Amino acid sequence: METFSPEAPHSSAASTNGSPAVSSDSPGTATSSSSNAFSATIDGRPSQQHPAPPPSVPAACLACRGKHLKCDGNTPCSRCTSSATECIYVASRRGYKGPRRNAAQNPNKRHASSSPPYSGPTVESCPMMLGHTPVSIPAPSLSAFNPAIVLPEQSPVSYAPTPALNHAGLYRNSFASPLDSNTMAPPNTMALTTSSAIPHVQPPVTTLAERCFDAFYHYFHAAHPFVLPKEYFLRLLKEGNTPGLNVVMAAIRYIGSLFLDAGPAKATYLEEAIRQCYLPTTTKDGFLIQALLLIIIGLDGSCQQEKARELLADCERFAIEIDLNKRQFASLHGHGNPVVEESWRRTWWDLFVCDGMIAGVHRITNFLLFDIQNDVGLPCEEQQYLTGRIPPPAYMEDFDDQLFSGEDREFSSFTYRIAAIRNLGRMMRMPQIMYPGDDTISRIEALLTNWRLHLPESKRDDLNKNCKLDEMMFQAHFITHACTIMLHQPLSQLDSSPVQAVNSCAPHRPVPSGDNFNAHTRHTITAACEISKMVTQAVPIIQHTHFFTCVVTLSSIVHLSKWALYFIEDEEDLRQQIRLNIGALNKLSKVWKAANTAWGQVKGVAQEIYREKKAHQISPAFWVGFTQEQMISSIQADEGIMSEFNSMLTQVTQAP
């Protein structure tokens, strides 16, 4: 048989004399054949001479192997030559069992099914080998994306130093979520080390103060949007040349703590916020007005109404002293920043609105700012404020004259909120209404009706063009509905004596009963139902202003007064209105203590009405004058509403 050169493939078949031949399929190195014996020295001694190995049987090419035919081993082989096919040899992996060393001695041991060792670059250049030191990664592939990355060839690696904190406890070099000063660098700050272990970066841990800051902007800011938007607030805070922001930050922490499980920190934040407002070194400026207004809203919703009225009197006096009610204040103190100028305009108008709401729902103060002259520009739309695209401001005279001037100009939702609270101020300045036909009623009703009639199409409901809740229009609508109830309820035929215990927001107003529903009764019931319908908006109810609590309570007084009557035609609808109102007060009570008080009073009155209805049905005198059919129908209707309402009260009581 012809002898093949070392370049030719070799098989694993045994030699003719029984000694095994070295195969190219094995992990070792194949030896070349020779007619003479070879010699070598081991430890200086001549080795034993061996005869040359016999010719080996070549491995089959792929074509012969696939057909299970004998291959002559030529390149190309005779079969591939005759069939004009490509002749390809591939080393076989048959019989490979991997390294023979013990696994304990060789931690890199492969399984028998693993591939043979890579015969390319040496093992030292492969970073994936276990226990091997990682190799350097080219700098442009990482540092080009993040300048904070430290490469191995530089000095010993360490994490980026923690940025300095400002007075608010927030990082001054970042607008991202605030980080605790004890945490390491943010997760996106990558570091490479020369050690085999990759350092574990702990996620940032925020402090309570930082979570309160985030909660303020998430839950509260949209309901009273006069503080700077979050991005702009942090930017000024970073610059560090606006000391008034520290006073606002203290008030923000207090408001944010109301939405969190902050425990004793709520009282601590409140004391600190008030302390900073009245420090001798605190400047009387727009930031002080913002901080005081935030505290006033928080105190009023937390059943500290007397303290809130004291701060409100100071806040209004300070605002007038610094000319916040003047047109030029925004430009003089805005430092050429349109967003800051808009914030000053909004601060005045939100103070104006809150003064009116407090006066309307509690009926103790007299809406002082309604009589103060002002020419402050009107706020822009919320999205324009949040994004910093501030248009030139319109003014109240433009709004009042729009119908007669012929100008086709759109006004913001905030403006319609201001217009709604102005109607409340006008109603409070009217003389006392003595009888149902008083002309005063017609004038106020004309104001309320005109407000509704002249709303543009985009402002007729509480959703904006993106189908998201427009909180400013939401408040504008419920202010108008509340004005309607306050105007017409005293002249309605709904006896208010059964609900005199519901006085958490305002003192009880006695209303005499009557035999028939007059026009005032219809206005009152319609407005109360519209308020209940507002509860159904697809938005977490705690994100509304807390003043919605007293508006829902006012609506509940109307519903309960009607439910106390013995004959109810639309009892199914009434049951749903009461259900909505109690559920809304229950949700609001998770944040606002005033809502919890109102919820308990409304629930107690409902249970009392339930018991009285049951007692009247038992008395035979109650059914005098009823036919048998009327009696059966009335009993079934009352039993249905009582049973379901009692079940609903139990569910609300047991709710977490």
XYZ file of C-alpha atoms in Angstrom:
656
model
C 0.000 0.000 0.000
C 1.184 3.482 -0.790
C 2.513 5.532 2.116
C 0.867 8.996 2.646
C 2.605 12.164 3.615
C 2.056 13.763 7.038
C -0.262 16.356 5.491
C -2.763 13.671 4.514
C -5.583 12.825 6.963
C -5.061 9.820 9.234
C -7.522 7.274 10.572
C -7.706 5.796 14.044
C -7.320 2.178 12.843
C -4.648 -0.014 14.459
C -1.327 -0.826 12.668
C -0.649 -4.238 11.170
C 1.620 -5.296 14.049
C -1.065 -4.525 16.669
C 0.444 -1.346 18.079
C -1.877 1.680 17.905
C -1.145 4.464 15.508
C -1.542 8.104 16.560
C -4.636 9.577 14.902
C -5.332 13.141 13.930
C -8.717 12.767 15.664
C -7.023 12.616 19.078
C -6.114 15.711 21.143
C -2.400 14.906 20.766
C 0.002 15.767 17.914
C 0.352 13.278 15.039
C 3.861 11.803 14.283
C 5.306 11.547 10.794
C 6.180 8.086 9.382
C 9.832 7.149 8.469
C 11.678 4.011 7.373
C 14.291 4.455 10.142
C 13.816 4.265 13.905
C 13.907 7.602 15.801
C 15.923 8.383 18.915
C 15.548 10.997 21.648
C 17.144 11.855 24.959
C 15.156 11.961 28.183
C 16.999 13.276 31.237
C 20.232 12.831 29.271
C 19.707 9.085 28.623
C 19.215 7.674 25.149
C 15.695 6.422 24.578
C 14.736 3.018 23.176
C 14.593 2.785 19.408
C 11.313 1.659 17.798
C 10.566 0.548 14.254
C 8.651 2.916 12.003
C 4.828 2.569 12.239
C 3.042 0.852 9.361
C 1.036 2.854 6.858
C -2.229 4.182 8.273
C -5.636 4.009 6.732
C -6.787 7.471 5.594
C -9.972 9.035 6.869
C -12.882 9.126 4.446
C -13.910 12.353 2.723
C -17.360 13.750 3.336
C -18.799 12.363 0.095
C -17.589 8.793 0.755
C -18.507 9.036 4.428
C -22.038 10.069 3.557
C -22.430 7.056 1.212
C -20.683 4.665 3.642
C -18.074 3.778 0.998
C -14.360 3.172 1.352
C -12.232 6.196 0.501
C -8.682 5.921 -0.862
C -7.597 9.086 0.958
C -6.311 10.923 -2.094
C -6.929 14.626 -2.531
C -9.240 14.471 -4.351
C -10.137 10.810 -3.902
C -10.852 8.559 -6.871
C -14.612 8.400 -6.207
C -14.967 12.206 -6.093
C -12.821 12.475 -9.231
C -15.004 10.021 -11.137
C -18.252 11.624 -9.975
C -16.943 15.185 -10.472
C -17.899 16.178 -6.893
C -16.000 18.353 -4.426
C -13.717 16.305 -2.166
C -13.560 17.637 1.398
C -11.895 16.101 4.459
C -13.036 17.002 7.997
C -11.388 15.722 11.168
C -13.632 13.368 13.119
C -14.529 13.957 16.790
C -15.273 10.304 17.416
C -13.880 8.999 20.693
C -12.882 12.411 22.143
C -13.259 12.380 25.937
C -11.569 15.652 26.879
C -8.608 16.166 29.244
C -7.771 13.206 31.481
C -6.806 15.276 34.509
C -8.865 15.134 37.697
C -11.571 17.825 38.027
C -10.201 18.930 41.366
C -6.802 19.489 39.783
C -8.178 21.177 36.698
C -11.004 23.637 37.370
C -11.317 24.285 33.637
C -12.145 20.626 32.844
C -14.712 20.126 30.075
C -17.336 17.445 29.779
C -16.773 14.597 27.357
C -19.257 16.209 24.969
C -17.351 19.491 24.839
C -15.439 20.655 21.806
C -11.654 20.135 21.587
C -9.465 22.948 22.881
C -9.245 26.053 20.786
C -6.002 25.864 18.805
C -5.848 29.574 18.006
C -4.502 32.210 20.429
C -3.196 31.075 23.790
C -5.457 30.643 26.801
C -3.969 33.695 28.459
C -5.673 35.942 25.899
C -9.191 34.586 26.515
C -11.074 36.614 29.191
C -13.855 34.034 29.410
C -11.660 31.351 31.039
C -12.627 30.801 34.664
C -10.312 32.387 37.178
C -8.515 34.412 34.532
C -7.868 38.131 34.877
C -10.088 40.175 32.520
C -8.340 41.819 29.619
C -8.512 45.508 28.806
C -11.431 46.757 26.737
C -10.732 49.431 24.146
C -11.563 52.820 25.603
C -13.701 54.250 22.758
C -16.280 51.468 23.103
C -17.266 52.608 26.628
C -16.003 56.035 27.540
C -17.433 57.489 24.367
C -20.897 56.891 25.827
C -20.278 57.692 29.477
C -17.426 59.988 30.556
C -17.767 58.674 34.112
C -16.354 55.277 33.103
C -12.854 54.587 34.427
C -10.736 52.325 32.246
C -8.326 49.696 33.614
C -5.168 51.267 32.271
C -5.793 54.367 34.375
C -5.079 54.811 38.039
C -6.815 52.527 40.590
C -10.542 52.497 40.052
C -13.034 53.947 42.470
C -16.631 55.085 42.290
C -17.447 58.602 41.265
C -17.518 60.854 44.332
C -20.925 61.685 45.767
C -22.040 65.117 44.502
C -22.463 67.869 47.022
C -25.930 68.252 48.459
C -27.818 71.500 48.514
C -29.940 72.768 51.366
C -32.907 70.739 50.109
C -31.049 67.469 50.440
C -31.036 66.948 46.660
C -28.091 66.481 44.337
C -27.034 69.697 42.766
C -25.627 68.159 39.591
C -28.632 66.130 38.508
C -32.289 66.588 37.663
C -32.990 62.862 38.061
C -34.557 61.285 41.127
C -32.776 62.576 44.242
C -30.254 60.246 45.865
C -29.361 59.773 49.476
C -25.961 61.129 50.423
C -24.969 57.727 51.797
C -25.562 55.831 48.575
C -23.015 55.135 45.863
C -23.053 56.434 42.327
C -26.231 55.957 40.257
C -26.650 52.571 38.558
C -25.772 53.938 35.133
C -22.289 54.966 36.332
C -20.245 51.950 35.206
C -16.778 51.165 36.568
C -14.250 48.615 35.300
C -11.675 47.172 37.665
C -8.551 45.091 37.302
C -9.954 42.571 39.771
C -11.708 39.402 38.628
C -14.823 40.301 40.687
C -17.203 42.888 39.197
C -18.292 45.360 41.928
C -21.984 45.277 42.868
C -23.675 48.678 42.617
C -26.445 49.113 45.177
C -29.651 50.781 43.950
C -30.121 54.338 45.218
C -32.021 54.682 48.492
C -34.100 57.846 48.779
C -34.705 59.589 52.062
C -38.134 60.495 53.399
C -37.556 64.151 52.542
C -36.831 63.230 48.929
C -39.894 60.994 48.714
C -42.021 63.830 50.085
C -40.661 66.097 47.363
C -41.597 63.573 44.668
C -45.034 62.961 46.241
C -45.770 66.691 46.146
C -45.299 66.877 42.403
C -47.031 63.554 41.743
C -50.174 64.054 43.847
C -50.572 67.759 44.609
C -48.959 70.120 42.127
C -51.596 69.756 39.385
C -54.373 70.769 41.811
C -52.623 74.022 42.805
C -50.059 74.649 40.048
C -48.329 77.825 41.152
C -44.974 76.474 42.386
C -42.385 76.191 39.613
C -42.521 72.976 37.565
C -40.253 70.284 38.959
C -37.508 70.631 36.338
C -37.279 74.403 36.706
C -37.455 74.224 40.492
C -34.486 71.841 40.581
C -32.580 73.985 38.114
C -32.854 77.090 40.291
C -32.036 74.978 43.315
C -28.865 73.784 41.595
C -27.756 77.312 40.785
C -27.954 78.114 44.500
C -28.566 81.854 44.181
C -32.268 81.793 45.135
C -32.465 81.463 48.948
C -36.254 81.805 48.942
C -36.538 78.319 47.461
C -35.473 76.806 50.788
C -38.637 78.168 52.413
C -40.757 76.739 49.597
C -38.937 73.409 49.881
C -39.852 73.174 53.582
C -43.535 73.672 52.710
C -43.276 71.159 49.846
C -41.946 68.513 52.239
C -44.893 69.091 54.555
C -47.480 68.769 51.777
C -45.764 65.702 50.337
C -45.695 64.001 53.744
C -49.513 64.068 53.830
C -49.581 61.582 50.955
C -47.053 59.198 52.536
C -46.842 57.097 55.660
C -44.538 59.658 57.234
C -45.566 59.175 60.871
C -44.288 61.860 63.272
C -42.380 63.505 60.412
C -45.599 65.206 59.293
C -45.720 67.328 62.430
C -41.976 67.929 62.250
C -42.150 69.130 58.650
C -45.093 71.407 59.482
C -43.273 73.010 62.410
C -40.135 73.487 60.331
C -42.072 75.037 57.431
C -43.846 77.539 59.679
C -40.608 78.309 61.522
C -38.772 79.124 58.300
C -41.618 81.346 57.099
C -41.430 83.484 60.237
C -37.676 83.662 60.685
C -36.412 87.265 60.972
C -34.026 86.578 58.102
C -36.790 85.375 55.757
C -37.432 87.896 53.008
C -40.972 88.946 52.182
C -41.135 87.926 48.566
C -43.105 85.717 46.204
C -41.476 82.566 47.538
C -42.722 83.334 51.048
C -46.260 83.746 49.668
C -45.958 80.363 47.913
C -44.760 78.633 51.086
C -47.509 80.147 53.236
C -50.197 79.256 50.695
C -49.064 75.630 50.641
C -49.155 75.458 54.426
C -52.620 77.064 54.496
C -54.028 74.459 52.102
C -52.478 71.630 54.122
C -53.781 72.957 57.439
C -57.286 73.486 56.085
C -57.438 69.913 54.810
C -56.087 68.609 58.127
C -58.882 70.127 60.244
C -56.645 72.919 61.554
C -58.846 75.590 60.069
C -58.317 78.218 62.748
C -54.546 78.121 62.278
C -55.067 78.171 58.510
C -57.141 81.360 58.787
C -54.395 83.033 60.841
C -51.780 82.243 58.219
C -54.177 83.272 55.445
C -54.534 86.726 56.964
C -50.725 87.090 57.100
C -50.304 85.734 53.586
C -52.818 88.169 52.119
C -51.232 91.103 53.955
C -47.722 90.150 52.782
C -48.933 89.688 49.191
C -50.411 93.188 49.079
C -47.327 94.708 50.748
C -44.994 93.350 48.070
C -47.414 94.323 45.234
C -48.040 90.752 44.116
C -51.409 92.009 42.863
C -49.731 94.406 40.412
C -48.972 93.687 36.760
C -45.321 94.711 36.980
C -44.453 92.331 39.827
C -43.900 89.371 37.502
C -41.516 91.228 35.204
C -39.634 92.962 38.041
C -39.009 89.733 39.959
C -38.895 87.218 37.124
C -35.256 87.968 36.189
C -36.147 87.674 32.528
C -37.300 84.050 32.940
C -40.802 83.582 31.445
C -41.465 80.502 33.599
C -40.682 82.379 36.810
C -42.850 85.297 35.687
C -45.714 82.889 35.011
C -45.209 81.360 38.455
C -45.690 84.780 40.079
C -48.923 85.383 38.161
C -50.190 81.964 39.163
C -49.251 82.563 42.802
C -51.515 85.606 43.001
C -54.423 83.946 41.240
C -54.195 80.705 43.241
C -54.177 82.736 46.443
C -57.260 84.511 45.088
C -59.008 81.199 44.321
C -58.105 79.586 47.657
C -59.316 82.634 49.562
C -62.652 82.291 47.772
C -62.900 78.544 48.337
C -62.173 78.839 52.055
C -64.785 81.576 52.352
C -67.348 79.600 50.363
C -67.076 76.193 51.987
C -66.569 77.320 55.608
C -68.646 80.538 55.480
C -66.539 82.195 58.169
C -64.157 84.455 56.227
C -65.438 86.993 53.712
C -63.187 86.565 50.627
C -60.975 89.579 51.332
C -59.049 89.504 48.033
C -62.249 89.862 46.020
C -62.283 93.563 46.918
C -58.568 94.157 46.229
C -57.761 95.860 42.934
C -55.433 93.862 40.722
C -54.271 93.864 37.125
C -52.219 90.666 37.130
C -51.917 88.803 33.847
C -53.979 85.635 33.447
C -52.269 82.227 33.633
C -51.563 80.199 30.487
C -52.544 76.567 29.842
C -51.011 73.919 32.076
C -49.046 72.188 29.327
C -47.504 75.496 28.287
C -46.412 76.137 31.867
C -44.918 72.680 32.351
C -42.965 72.801 29.096
C -41.825 76.416 29.428
C -43.587 77.653 26.263
C -45.130 80.716 27.896
C -47.221 82.958 25.595
C -47.778 86.669 26.251
C -50.382 86.902 29.044
C -53.964 88.009 28.574
C -55.764 90.114 31.157
C -59.114 89.989 32.883
C -60.504 92.879 30.841
C -59.774 90.830 27.711
C -61.764 87.945 29.167
C -64.711 90.116 30.217
C -64.914 91.905 26.843
C -64.372 88.883 24.579
C -68.045 88.630 23.579
C -68.278 92.288 22.556
C -64.773 92.935 21.222
C -65.098 90.322 18.499
C -61.671 88.880 19.243
C -61.536 85.131 18.749
C -59.134 84.316 21.546
C -58.894 81.173 23.657
C -58.389 81.477 27.381
C -56.818 78.924 29.681
C -58.633 76.527 31.981
C -57.053 78.380 34.912
C -58.829 81.532 33.674
C -62.251 79.833 33.754
C -61.428 78.665 37.284
C -60.792 82.302 38.238
C -64.050 83.355 36.584
C -65.963 80.709 38.542
C -64.592 81.873 41.883
C -65.350 85.499 40.945
C -69.009 84.507 40.595
C -68.855 83.110 44.124
C -67.436 86.444 45.317
C -70.242 88.352 43.603
C -72.802 86.070 45.223
C -71.257 86.639 48.644
C -71.463 90.410 48.114
C -75.172 90.296 47.288
C -77.642 91.357 49.998
C -79.399 88.612 51.917
C -82.149 86.909 49.947
C -85.446 87.170 51.766
C -87.998 85.460 49.490
C -88.042 83.145 46.429
C -88.845 85.869 43.895
C -85.998 88.189 44.893
C -84.284 89.849 41.901
C -80.913 89.082 43.481
C -81.431 85.413 42.709
C -82.038 86.169 39.041
C -78.861 88.233 38.778
C -76.682 85.528 40.356
C -78.316 82.790 38.326
C -77.601 84.818 35.190
C -73.895 84.904 36.132
C -73.776 81.140 36.678
C -75.711 80.365 33.515
C -73.603 82.698 31.380
C -70.460 81.033 32.678
C -71.763 77.679 31.438
C -73.246 78.945 28.172
C -70.114 80.704 26.963
C -67.654 77.932 27.659
C -65.793 76.930 24.485
C -66.377 73.395 23.295
C -63.007 72.242 24.642
C -63.915 73.410 28.165
C -67.411 71.955 28.514
C -66.210 68.864 30.331
C -63.283 68.008 32.561
C -61.115 66.381 29.880
C -58.556 68.099 27.683
C -57.890 67.346 24.017
C -55.640 64.431 25.022
C -58.513 62.849 27.002
C -56.715 63.530 30.271
C -58.319 65.178 33.259
C -58.163 68.963 33.219
C -57.944 69.683 36.939
C -58.432 73.416 36.455
C -61.732 72.894 34.617
C -62.662 70.202 37.135
C -62.391 72.779 39.901
C -64.128 75.450 37.836
C -67.126 73.158 37.305
C -67.505 72.068 40.918
C -67.199 75.684 42.107
C -70.108 76.593 39.839
C -72.194 73.610 41.020
C -71.493 74.527 44.649
C -72.569 78.124 43.969
C -75.842 76.811 42.541
C -76.565 74.799 45.693
C -75.637 77.680 47.981
C -77.928 79.990 46.016
C -80.996 77.762 45.692
C -80.937 75.387 48.683
C -82.183 77.942 51.258
C -85.277 78.486 49.087
C -85.866 74.844 48.162
C -88.457 72.492 49.637
C -85.855 70.056 50.999
C -86.078 69.903 54.798
C -82.505 70.100 56.103
C -83.234 69.168 59.712
C -82.357 65.446 59.246
C -78.823 66.419 58.138
C -78.020 69.115 60.686
C -75.276 66.868 62.149
C -73.244 67.200 58.916
C -71.354 70.371 59.825
C -67.683 69.465 59.307
C -67.265 72.021 56.522
C -69.838 74.672 57.369
C -72.493 75.380 59.998
C -75.944 73.904 59.439
C -78.329 76.065 57.430
C -81.986 75.411 58.318
C -84.297 75.018 55.349
C -88.059 74.721 55.904
C -89.914 71.860 54.254
C -92.679 72.172 51.697
C -95.277 70.086 49.942
C -94.001 70.387 46.374
C -90.674 70.585 44.559
C -90.244 74.140 43.352
C -87.722 75.484 40.811
C -85.113 76.071 43.522
C -85.409 72.449 44.589
C -84.800 71.304 41.025
C -81.695 73.521 40.698
C -80.377 72.205 44.008
C -80.876 68.519 43.208
C -79.456 68.872 39.690
C -76.278 70.513 40.967
C -75.863 67.874 43.685
C -76.165 65.100 41.088
C -73.594 66.796 38.845
C -71.122 66.882 41.731
C -71.663 63.166 42.364
C -71.085 62.497 38.686
C -67.683 64.196 38.933
C -66.582 61.482 41.352
C -66.656 59.027 38.439
C -63.739 60.659 36.620
C -61.037 58.087 35.767
C -58.345 59.627 37.946
C -57.267 58.898 41.542
C -59.548 61.070 43.620
C -56.750 62.016 46.041
C -55.104 63.959 43.213
C -57.943 66.494 43.322
C -57.737 69.525 45.558
C -58.872 68.820 49.110
C -61.589 71.475 48.696
C -63.485 68.842 46.724
C -64.186 67.248 50.125
C -66.533 70.035 51.171
C -68.183 70.158 47.763
C -68.963 66.417 47.977
C -70.239 66.950 51.525
C -72.519 69.731 50.287
C -73.865 67.371 47.632
C -74.392 64.660 50.273
C -76.490 67.021 52.391
C -78.842 67.483 49.447
C -79.053 63.743 48.729
C -79.694 62.844 52.362
C -82.344 65.556 52.706
C -84.137 64.059 49.746
C -83.693 60.497 50.994
C -85.307 61.464 54.310
C -88.580 62.061 52.450
C -91.046 59.188 52.503
C -91.807 59.194 48.770
C -88.893 58.938 46.352
C -89.537 58.434 42.675
C -85.942 58.034 41.465
C -84.737 55.933 44.397
C -82.336 53.849 42.303
C -80.518 56.953 41.069
C -80.468 58.402 44.562
C -78.899 55.231 45.929
C -76.073 55.521 43.406
C -75.444 59.193 44.240
C -75.133 58.427 47.948
C -72.873 55.478 47.202
C -70.550 57.636 45.077
C -70.302 60.398 47.662
C -69.544 58.112 50.599
C -66.950 56.259 48.555
C -65.304 59.528 47.512
C -65.113 60.817 51.090
C -63.672 57.489 52.200
C -60.890 57.711 49.609
C -60.118 61.341 50.398
C -59.936 60.491 54.102
C -56.749 58.499 53.452
C -54.957 61.829 52.987
C -57.144 64.581 54.426
C -58.410 64.481 58.003
C -61.252 66.848 57.088
C -62.586 64.242 54.662
C -62.498 61.604 57.387
C -64.619 63.823 59.626
C -67.105 64.507 56.842
C -67.250 60.814 55.941
C -68.147 59.877 59.525
C -70.871 62.531 59.713
C -72.477 61.622 56.390
C -72.420 57.916 57.260
C -73.956 58.596 60.692
C -76.807 60.659 59.252
C -77.495 57.977 56.644
C -77.762 55.315 59.335
C -80.125 57.516 61.358
C -82.374 58.062 58.351
C -82.356 54.306 57.767
C -83.534 53.612 61.308
C -86.312 56.220 61.088
C -87.583 54.747 57.851
C -87.742 51.293 59.424
C -89.665 52.655 62.424
C -92.218 54.440 60.245
C -92.913 51.339 58.214
C -93.724 49.350 61.359
C -96.324 51.894 62.567
C -99.866 51.185 61.189
C -100.648 54.908 61.176
C -98.003 55.405 58.519
C -100.103 53.528 55.947
C -103.343 55.477 56.432
C -104.632 56.593 53.036
C -102.539 54.086 51.063
C -104.078 51.443 48.858
C -102.845 47.911 49.256
C -100.952 48.145 45.969
C -99.252 51.404 46.997
C -98.337 49.979 50.375
C -96.743 46.848 48.893
C -94.854 48.872 46.299
C -93.555 51.333 48.891
C -92.440 48.585 51.276
C -90.591 46.741 48.541
C -88.885 49.920 47.351
C -87.846 51.002 50.838
C -86.654 47.539 51.808
C -84.545 47.372 48.661
C -82.820 50.704 49.159
C -82.375 50.189 52.908
C -80.942 46.705 52.560
C -78.476 47.669 49.863
C -77.512 50.929 51.533
C -76.895 49.188 54.857
C -74.720 46.624 53.069
C -72.815 49.427 51.366
C -72.169 51.164 54.690
C -70.788 47.945 56.149
C -68.435 47.518 53.194
C -67.198 51.088 53.480
C -66.601 50.685 57.218
C -64.559 47.536 56.683
C -62.552 48.964 53.767
C -58.804 49.254 54.462
